[in-house]
Structures are given as structure tokens and as C-alpha cells.
Tab-separated table of C-alpha atoms in Angstrom:
chain	number	residue	atom	x	y	z
Y	15	MET	CA	-1.053	-17.209	-7.199
Y	16	ASP	CA	-2.333	-14.853	-10.036
Y	17	ILE	CA	-6.069	-14.565	-9.088
Y	18	PHE	CA	-5.714	-13.790	-12.931
Y	19	SER	CA	-6.161	-16.773	-15.908
Y	20	LYS	CA	-2.514	-16.851	-17.474
Y	21	GLU	CA	-4.679	-15.281	-20.345
Y	22	LYS	CA	-6.230	-13.168	-18.230
Y	23	ARG	CA	-2.613	-11.478	-16.778
Y	24	SER	CA	-1.120	-11.739	-20.901
Y	25	GLU	CA	-3.797	-9.459	-21.387
Y	26	ILE	CA	-3.200	-7.559	-18.773
Y	27	MET	CA	0.576	-7.258	-19.509
Y	28	ALA	CA	0.492	-6.799	-23.044
Y	29	LEU	CA	-1.645	-3.470	-21.961
Y	30	VAL	CA	1.980	-2.252	-20.325
Y	31	LYS	CA	3.080	0.679	-21.865
Y	32	SER	CA	6.619	1.281	-22.296
Y	33	LYS	CA	6.022	5.379	-23.755
Y	34	ASP	CA	4.111	8.848	-22.909
Y	35	THR	CA	2.683	6.649	-20.282
Y	36	LYS	CA	-0.038	9.078	-17.808
Y	37	ILE	CA	3.244	9.257	-15.613
Y	38	GLU	CA	5.902	10.808	-18.061
Y	39	ASN	CA	2.531	13.335	-19.597
Y	40	ILE	CA	2.296	14.752	-16.432
Y	41	VAL	CA	5.986	15.216	-16.013
Y	42	ARG	CA	6.044	16.976	-19.340
Y	43	LYS	CA	2.639	19.067	-19.187
Y	44	TYR	CA	4.411	20.046	-16.476
Y	45	LEU	CA	7.895	21.040	-17.240
Y	46	PHE	CA	5.745	22.808	-20.317
Y	47	SER	CA	3.936	24.982	-18.111
Y	48	GLN	CA	6.956	26.305	-16.371
Y	49	GLY	CA	8.644	27.187	-20.120
Y	50	PHE	CA	10.886	24.116	-20.482
Y	51	ARG	CA	10.581	22.958	-23.911
Y	52	TYR	CA	11.029	18.990	-25.011
Y	53	LYS	CA	11.708	15.905	-26.982
Y	54	LYS	CA	9.932	13.249	-26.445
Y	55	ASN	CA	11.875	9.480	-26.681
Y	56	VAL	CA	14.913	10.817	-28.596
Y	57	ALA	CA	15.724	6.755	-30.584
Y	58	GLU	CA	19.220	8.426	-31.188
Y	59	LEU	CA	20.186	9.201	-27.257
Y	60	PRO	CA	21.219	5.422	-25.187
Y	61	GLY	CA	18.082	4.620	-23.537
Y	62	ARG	CA	15.968	6.332	-25.873
Y	63	PRO	CA	15.190	8.907	-22.930
Y	64	ASP	CA	11.076	10.376	-21.758
Y	65	ILE	CA	12.400	13.871	-22.503
Y	66	VAL	CA	15.132	15.310	-23.358
Y	67	LEU	CA	15.989	19.230	-23.282
Y	68	PRO	CA	18.767	20.134	-25.555
Y	69	LYS	CA	18.822	23.333	-23.760
Y	70	TYR	CA	20.116	22.383	-20.809
Y	71	LYS	CA	21.474	18.971	-21.719
Y	72	THR	CA	19.775	17.128	-19.545
Y	73	VAL	CA	17.349	13.758	-20.369
Y	74	ILE	CA	15.063	12.717	-18.149
Y	75	PHE	CA	14.054	9.131	-17.246
Y	76	VAL	CA	10.535	8.633	-15.629
Y	77	HIS	CA	10.485	4.984	-13.833
Y	78	GLY	CA	7.360	3.237	-12.703
Y	79	CYS	CA	9.454	1.285	-9.722
Y	80	PHE	CA	8.420	-2.194	-10.274
Y	81	TRP	CA	9.232	-2.426	-13.884
Y	82	HIS	CA	12.772	-0.905	-12.673
Y	83	GLY	CA	13.515	-2.488	-9.451
Y	84	HIS	CA	13.211	0.909	-7.800
Y	85	GLN	CA	15.164	-0.496	-4.586
Y	86	GLY	CA	13.777	0.325	-1.181
Y	87	CYS	CA	9.712	0.539	-2.795
Y	88	LYS	CA	6.881	-1.273	-2.093
Y	89	ARG	CA	6.275	-1.040	-5.280
Y	90	SER	CA	9.509	-3.125	-6.656
Y	91	THR	CA	8.836	-6.701	-5.217
Y	92	ILE	CA	9.079	-9.420	-6.943
Y	93	PRO	CA	5.675	-11.128	-7.763
Y	94	LYS	CA	6.099	-15.000	-5.626
Y	95	THR	CA	4.586	-16.633	-9.106
Y	96	ARG	CA	7.526	-17.365	-11.950
Y	97	THR	CA	10.354	-14.856	-9.691
Y	98	ASP	CA	13.047	-16.497	-11.627
Y	99	PHE	CA	11.685	-15.012	-14.604
Y	100	TRP	CA	10.555	-10.902	-12.889
Y	101	LEU	CA	13.696	-11.389	-10.900
Y	102	GLU	CA	15.875	-11.847	-13.748
Y	103	LYS	CA	13.612	-9.655	-16.140
Y	104	ILE	CA	14.007	-6.404	-14.092
Y	105	ASN	CA	17.166	-7.159	-13.011
Y	106	GLY	CA	17.961	-6.967	-17.076
Y	107	ASN	CA	16.228	-3.667	-16.753
Y	108	ILE	CA	18.197	-1.922	-14.141
Y	109	LYS	CA	21.860	-3.276	-15.733
Y	110	ARG	CA	20.615	-2.181	-18.934
Y	111	ASP	CA	19.470	1.485	-17.196
Y	112	ASN	CA	22.991	1.432	-16.389
Y	113	LYS	CA	24.857	1.546	-18.852
Y	114	ASN	CA	22.489	3.501	-20.573
Y	115	ILE	CA	22.713	6.200	-18.003
Y	116	GLU	CA	27.339	6.258	-18.101
Y	117	GLN	CA	26.898	6.147	-22.049
Y	118	LEU	CA	24.715	9.608	-21.853
Y	119	LYS	CA	26.868	10.767	-18.853
Y	120	SER	CA	29.889	10.129	-20.755
Y	121	MET	CA	28.520	12.296	-23.951
Y	122	GLY	CA	27.889	14.927	-21.313
Y	123	TRP	CA	24.516	14.652	-20.737
Y	124	ASN	CA	22.571	15.843	-17.461
Y	125	VAL	CA	20.764	12.473	-15.915
Y	126	VAL	CA	17.890	13.407	-13.962
Y	127	ILE	CA	15.633	9.158	-12.678
Y	128	VAL	CA	12.015	10.523	-11.558
Y	129	TRP	CA	9.924	7.647	-10.390
Y	130	GLN	CA	7.111	6.730	-10.064
Y	131	CYS	CA	6.965	6.957	-6.171
Y	132	GLU	CA	7.984	10.392	-6.232
Y	133	LEU	CA	5.705	12.280	-8.010
Y	134	GLN	CA	3.189	9.815	-6.139
Y	135	LYS	CA	3.818	11.087	-2.648
Y	136	ASN	CA	4.625	14.647	-3.073
Y	137	PHE	CA	4.208	16.170	-6.539
Y	138	ASN	CA	4.856	19.236	-6.794
Y	139	GLU	CA	8.759	18.910	-3.651
Y	140	ARG	CA	9.281	16.963	-6.495
Y	141	VAL	CA	8.839	18.647	-9.416
Y	142	GLN	CA	10.343	21.594	-8.164
Y	143	GLN	CA	12.681	19.546	-7.334
Y	144	LEU	CA	13.476	18.208	-11.068
Y	145	VAL	CA	12.846	21.658	-12.406
Y	146	ARG	CA	16.549	23.140	-10.119
Y	147	GLU	CA	18.261	19.626	-10.791
Y	148	ILE	CA	17.841	20.887	-15.204
Y	149	LYS	CA	18.206	25.086	-14.213
Y	150	ASP	CA	21.782	23.869	-12.206
Y	151	TYR	CA	23.881	21.696	-14.272
Y	152	LYS	CA	26.883	22.973	-15.998
């Protein structure tokens, strides 16, 4: 049972951003501080990647664990109400993500996924790994 009314829950969900989220901005700020220059949400690329580094032929998706169905993550549990709706929604997101990743790879892009929980668990380690993933791509 939801603790909010249907109207209040709808209002809350309408506030969820699809781009320029807090975690995306934190990752971008870090990359910029490390000398990387990027483009944001490039519509011409499949999936409209959150961060595009043309010089490194790398795209980065900063995924929220719930919305993108992060396997094995406690933040990606399906709500107990409207379960069928949420399963369809999240599975559709996963399917679309996989299709976009394959298209980008076939175009020669290095695709990096950064999960919300990774950043919250150990930010410094994850962003340092991200820098290595960008620089090591050939």
C-alpha cells in the first residue's frame, strides 16, 4: 500500500527528471575538473547519451538503479502496487537501453554505464575508474 494518495504519487513521479539529474551533474562536474570536455544529451545518437566525449569516442549513461533495473541492486526493487505496470515499464527501459548500447557500439562508440548506487557507495573510486575507462578505449 502506498503511503501517498494517487494524486500525490502522480505529482511526485512527475518531478522525476529524465536529464540533467543530480548524479549526472556531479559526474559531469568531476569530468570537467579533470580536463574532459563533453556534450550533453546528444539527440543524434541512439539513446541520447547523458555525456558524450567526442575526442575519446565515448558515451556515458548515468543510470538510476530503479528506472533502469540494475540487477542485484537493492534500489531496483519493483513496487508492491501496480507490479505489472512497473515490470513492463522497467523491462521496456532495459530492452531499449540494450538496443541503444548495441547501436552505439556498432557505430564505434565506447559505451560506459555509471550506476547511481556505484556513485553513492564509493564516488571517488568509481569516477577514477570512469576516467580509466575513457582513456583506455582504443
